[in-house]
Amino acid sequence: MEGMGAIFNASAMQIVQIHHYAENLHSSEVDKLYQDDAVWIISSSFIIFTMHSGFGLLESGSVSAKDEVNIMVKNVVDVVFGGLSYWSCGFGFSYGDYEPWRNPYIGFGKFFYDPTRDYDSRESINQEGWSYASFLFQLSLATTASTIVSGAVAERAKLKSYILLGCIVIIIQALPAHWVWDKEGVFYKKGVVDFAGCSAVHMVGGIIGLIATVYLKPRRNRFSEDSVHQMSSPTNALLGTFLLWWGWFGINAGSVWGITGGRWRLGARAAVATIMASIGGGATAITISFVKTKKLQVNFLINGILSSIVSITAICAVSRPWHALVIGSISSVFSIAILPVLDRLHIDDPVGIVPIHLTSSIWGMIAVGIFCEQDKYLTSATNNMSGLLYSWSFDLLLVQLLCTFTILLYSAATGFLALFLISKSPLGLRVTDYEEQIGADVIEHGLAGTNVARYVLEKPLSTRTFQTVTKAITKWKMLAKKKSRQKRMEAAKIKREAEQETFAQANGAALANGNGATPNGNGNVLHHRNNATNNTNTTNSNGAGPPKRNSVHAFNNQVAPLAVSSTVTTARNAPSTGRRAESTAIEMEGGPVPTAPAPQKAAPVEDVPTSSAAVQRQPSWESKPSSATSRK
């Protein structure tokens, strides 16, 4: 254990650890260190992954209804193709450690990353497992940067072009990650402090998103006097905010890279800083909204909470609660103050990428230079540097400003170059005016929801576009008719079953009373009707004789005066054989029945069910011979 004390040297421990700090030691105690730290960052990675659901809900709830499916698909694409890009190249550019080409600006090595290939000996088994865990955590952070851009280009970028753009954003983000977090990085050596990606993730995504939304120009009629661009679903947007809120605990607390060596303290401080910053930002946003508009605006609330959490990511592990409260509140003010500036400059930001990720990340990096406090035990957590309030030195603030300016300039230049090249390629970048008017859900995915029927087309459509829209609307109408028909059939079925049940109950009661029912020779039950003069209908023993009616007035109360062949449905109940009840029909024939000159009250009919299912009339347009054979 004497050798173990060396690995807890607080002045030399690096926070971001692609290589675990205990990799050169081998014992059962070291195995436990690896396990505890790996479980911590793997669990954090799972939480971070749920943020993609939050981004998708926030963005789909903020755009038009005709584009909400498309924006959700783009968030899926960010994980799929963004993850492929990061595995093949991004991780190597960030943390490649091929010695002949080691430099402060870009990593080299670990392309198409396979830890088992790099650590194939028994002695390096712990480092192999740690490499898998650290790769998963870094991939979760990197794909967040491309997801930020998806909100900036909402409703205007083609899906295929966006897939390519997302892969390029991952490569762009790899270099700032190397500068800030790799032990050979240019800004890491200068002492920059950024625990959870304020500069390397949010600032990169925010500035590329700003360049993209300016390059693509506003959505059609966005800044016209009769503009109707509003949130399609504020509920989804707020639900997405909650998911992002939850996911940021995974980012900030997981960015201490473990719990051993006293780092669990920093994880706890990061979690408290996250919630306190969001409290300060949310309270400030609500106050400003009520003062300014007399109402609680949903976009103010969302911007205030999310921007405050972004601003605390750089300093989260060494922040005090009141630090977080102040930093979050100031960030919320900036995020709301920038909105009228964007409108005045006609910058169309559908989801709020600029106020949430750009302005707040800039402020967050500056706040480190002011509020950063050197930890009492893990002094290396802040590279042995403190902010202006605790050291009265501008050194850390200058480093933070230099890092911020460099990443903004680099990301803006490379992002603009990527957008320009894609727009000039055969793929193109922006959808046409007609396609934007119709919506990406129809154009890109062939989907037709209930909103399709309410689309307003202001200009004549091309033949191809018209066919696409017509097919979508036709599909929607066919589905609507099918669902309506199914509902009607189900309702009729339920009604029919209820009538049959009522008839069966009434017929069973008649059999139990023994009144007005006589079994014939075949085991069928023939019901007799009593007319007004107490004359009864009779049948012969084999059921061949038709019932005869002697009362015209009583008969008129049962059947309309038409020359018809009526069918009386009765229940067949054979207790001796235990067979199921079946229906049998007894045909009644007769000529036209004269109508009574005046309505008369008929005598009550005994033991006859009153359900409409008891008598089913089937009109016959031809006279039937009244022979015994015919009646059988």
XYZ file of C-alpha atoms in Angstrom, residues 100-391:
292
model
C 6.381 10.131 -33.915
C 3.530 12.541 -34.751
C 2.575 13.828 -31.304
C 1.874 17.572 -31.356
C -0.219 20.194 -29.480
C -2.700 20.791 -32.296
C -4.048 17.451 -33.542
C -3.924 13.856 -32.430
C -2.917 10.980 -34.650
C -3.548 7.281 -34.120
C -6.372 5.198 -32.683
C -8.336 5.451 -35.920
C -11.130 2.868 -36.230
C -10.600 2.467 -32.515
C -10.256 -1.050 -31.120
C -8.935 -1.200 -27.521
C -8.537 -4.972 -27.682
C -6.125 -4.501 -30.576
C -4.102 -1.961 -28.594
C -4.122 -3.845 -25.271
C -3.758 -7.554 -25.955
C -1.624 -8.604 -22.984
C -2.759 -9.965 -19.639
C -1.108 -7.111 -17.767
C -3.102 -4.459 -19.649
C -6.538 -5.964 -19.129
C -7.626 -3.120 -16.816
C -6.545 -0.470 -19.296
C -8.462 -2.267 -22.049
C -11.709 -2.033 -20.091
C -11.000 1.570 -19.158
C -10.419 2.453 -22.819
C -13.831 1.127 -23.799
C -15.491 3.169 -21.037
C -13.646 6.394 -21.873
C -14.395 6.015 -25.601
C -18.128 5.657 -24.879
C -18.116 8.766 -22.708
C -16.266 10.869 -25.290
C -18.496 9.657 -28.122
C -21.592 10.717 -26.162
C -20.145 14.212 -25.774
C -19.011 14.533 -29.390
C -22.353 13.592 -30.946
C -23.949 16.329 -28.851
C -22.096 18.938 -30.917
C -23.662 17.753 -34.184
C -27.091 17.582 -32.561
C -26.815 21.286 -31.720
C -26.376 22.107 -35.415
C -29.527 20.162 -36.357
C -31.670 22.703 -34.535
C -30.040 25.624 -36.337
C -30.799 24.257 -39.829
C -34.308 23.054 -38.981
C -36.890 23.204 -41.811
C -34.308 24.307 -44.400
C -31.562 21.694 -44.854
C -31.916 18.583 -46.988
C -31.634 15.336 -45.075
C -28.845 13.807 -47.183
C -26.835 17.006 -47.003
C -27.333 17.198 -43.260
C -25.996 13.664 -42.810
C -22.774 14.738 -44.497
C -22.664 17.977 -42.493
C -23.091 16.081 -39.217
C -20.117 13.848 -39.996
C -17.981 16.902 -40.793
C -19.008 18.635 -37.542
C -17.718 15.625 -35.593
C -14.324 15.994 -37.290
C -14.307 19.753 -36.639
C -15.066 19.195 -32.948
C -12.225 16.686 -32.576
C -9.486 19.340 -32.712
C -10.797 21.637 -29.927
C -11.213 18.522 -27.788
C -7.520 17.801 -28.342
C -6.526 21.391 -27.500
C -8.517 21.485 -24.248
C -8.449 17.926 -22.840
C -5.475 16.008 -24.193
C -2.355 16.265 -22.026
C -0.401 17.413 -25.074
C -3.029 19.985 -26.113
C -1.980 23.561 -26.646
C -4.509 25.101 -24.266
C -4.307 22.301 -21.726
C -0.637 23.084 -21.268
C -1.506 26.759 -20.809
C -3.884 25.849 -17.970
C -7.362 26.252 -19.506
C -10.244 25.010 -17.331
C -13.225 23.373 -19.028
C -14.573 20.349 -17.214
C -17.641 19.399 -19.244
C -17.281 20.785 -22.777
C -18.336 24.407 -22.519
C -15.853 25.325 -25.258
C -15.024 22.004 -26.907
C -18.682 20.961 -27.404
C -21.244 23.739 -26.919
C -19.216 26.581 -28.351
C -18.262 24.538 -31.420
C -21.863 23.515 -32.069
C -23.218 26.987 -31.293
C -20.942 28.924 -33.658
C -21.395 26.413 -36.501
C -25.141 26.623 -35.925
C -25.032 30.423 -36.165
C -23.007 30.300 -39.392
C -25.390 27.701 -40.811
C -28.588 29.596 -40.045
C -27.128 32.791 -41.546
C -25.865 30.942 -44.618
C -29.199 29.204 -45.228
C -31.139 32.459 -44.726
C -34.466 32.654 -42.874
C -37.420 30.390 -43.432
C -39.951 31.653 -45.923
C -42.042 34.549 -44.566
C -40.267 34.248 -41.216
C -39.878 37.994 -40.754
C -42.887 39.171 -42.734
C -45.699 41.044 -41.018
C -48.088 38.081 -41.240
C -45.535 35.530 -40.041
C -47.165 32.516 -38.356
C -44.057 30.566 -37.325
C -44.753 29.324 -33.816
C -44.016 26.284 -31.694
C -45.877 23.269 -33.056
C -45.957 21.686 -29.582
C -44.842 23.669 -26.514
C -45.558 20.556 -24.456
C -42.967 18.539 -26.361
C -40.503 21.404 -26.076
C -40.901 21.533 -22.302
C -40.647 17.750 -22.023
C -37.428 17.901 -24.031
C -36.155 20.572 -21.649
C -36.700 18.244 -18.709
C -34.811 15.427 -20.452
C -31.899 17.734 -21.242
C -31.933 18.980 -17.661
C -31.616 15.379 -16.481
C -28.910 14.564 -19.021
C -26.712 17.453 -17.938
C -26.245 15.838 -14.546
C -24.570 12.982 -16.406
C -22.315 15.349 -18.352
C -21.234 17.552 -15.447
C -20.929 14.922 -12.728
C -19.399 12.386 -15.117
C -16.761 14.851 -16.310
C -14.689 14.301 -13.169
C -13.854 10.906 -14.742
C -14.359 8.743 -11.687
C -14.894 8.649 -7.963
C -11.561 7.338 -6.674
C -8.691 9.503 -5.544
C -11.072 11.997 -3.976
C -12.833 12.810 -7.250
C -16.222 11.795 -5.904
C -16.183 15.127 -4.067
C -15.837 16.970 -7.343
C -18.693 14.928 -8.798
C -20.944 15.932 -5.931
C -19.975 19.586 -6.330
C -20.698 19.380 -10.070
C -24.185 17.978 -9.459
C -25.054 20.704 -6.957
C -23.641 23.384 -9.255
C -25.838 22.066 -12.090
C -29.069 22.334 -10.133
C -28.181 25.687 -8.579
C -27.304 27.219 -11.945
C -30.609 26.047 -13.419
C -32.467 27.458 -10.418
C -30.842 30.845 -10.876
C -31.412 30.843 -14.634
C -35.026 29.706 -14.368
C -35.926 32.244 -11.686
C -34.343 35.058 -13.672
C -36.121 34.056 -16.898
C -39.504 33.883 -15.184
C -39.009 37.273 -13.599
C -37.981 38.906 -16.880
C -40.901 37.313 -18.718
C -43.502 38.628 -16.264
C -41.959 42.088 -16.162
C -41.602 42.368 -19.921
C -44.730 40.629 -21.256
C -47.004 40.173 -18.204
C -47.022 36.465 -19.072
C -44.685 33.515 -18.678
C -43.328 32.976 -22.178
C -42.350 29.351 -22.845
C -39.312 30.223 -24.956
C -38.007 32.546 -22.235
C -38.282 29.777 -19.670
C -36.565 27.184 -21.884
C -33.744 29.529 -22.884
C -33.172 30.651 -19.310
C -32.877 27.149 -17.846
C -30.810 25.518 -20.587
C -28.437 28.438 -21.115
C -27.681 28.585 -17.403
C -26.713 24.892 -17.359
C -24.453 25.347 -20.394
C -22.675 28.253 -18.721
C -21.816 26.219 -15.605
C -20.293 23.270 -17.493
C -16.800 24.794 -17.608
C -16.458 25.373 -13.865
C -18.973 22.856 -12.471
C -16.547 20.623 -10.526
C -15.037 23.458 -8.463
C -18.026 25.793 -8.250
C -19.642 26.844 -5.027
C -23.476 27.016 -4.904
C -23.551 30.812 -4.959
C -21.093 30.810 -7.881
C -23.503 28.641 -9.860
C -26.496 30.786 -8.914
C -24.832 33.982 -10.116
C -23.362 32.472 -13.272
C -26.709 30.888 -14.206
C -28.662 34.085 -13.612
C -26.334 36.205 -15.744
C -26.431 33.617 -18.521
C -30.232 33.697 -18.471
C -30.193 37.480 -18.913
C -27.871 37.164 -21.917
C -29.981 34.430 -23.527
C -33.137 36.567 -23.391
C -31.428 39.838 -24.314
C -30.004 38.332 -27.515
C -33.449 37.409 -28.907
C -34.480 40.903 -30.146
C -30.992 41.360 -31.604
C -31.430 38.201 -33.680
C -34.839 39.374 -34.874
C -33.484 42.793 -35.775
C -30.694 41.200 -37.824
C -33.172 38.737 -39.411
C -31.269 35.730 -38.093
C -33.723 32.829 -38.035
C -32.884 30.558 -35.077
C -35.853 28.164 -34.739
C -34.720 26.301 -31.619
C -32.603 28.915 -29.837
C -29.146 27.588 -30.623
C -27.500 31.008 -30.335
C -28.886 32.002 -26.904
C -28.615 28.523 -25.391
C -25.272 27.264 -26.698
C -23.280 30.186 -28.086
C -23.734 33.192 -25.815
C -23.897 31.033 -22.692
C -20.730 29.088 -23.577
C -18.811 32.325 -24.157
C -19.980 33.661 -20.798
C -19.230 30.316 -19.136
C -15.584 30.385 -20.257
C -15.200 33.980 -19.067
C -16.841 33.133 -15.725
C -14.106 30.580 -15.043
C -11.508 33.340 -15.164
C -13.518 35.257 -12.558
C -14.985 32.668 -10.151
C -12.616 29.686 -10.399
C -11.299 28.541 -7.028
C -8.430 26.100 -6.652
C -9.518 22.893 -4.918
C -7.946 22.335 -1.499
C -7.026 18.702 -2.162
C -6.993 18.198 -5.945
C -5.074 21.265 -6.997
C -4.441 19.825 -10.452
C -8.182 19.925 -11.177
C -7.762 23.568 -12.198
C -4.167 23.191 -13.394
C -3.016 24.955 -10.208
C -4.705 28.208 -11.269
C -7.450 30.389 -9.761
C -9.744 33.103 -11.049
C -9.717 36.823 -10.526
C -11.743 36.765 -7.282
C -9.353 34.379 -5.523
C -5.936 35.200 -6.980
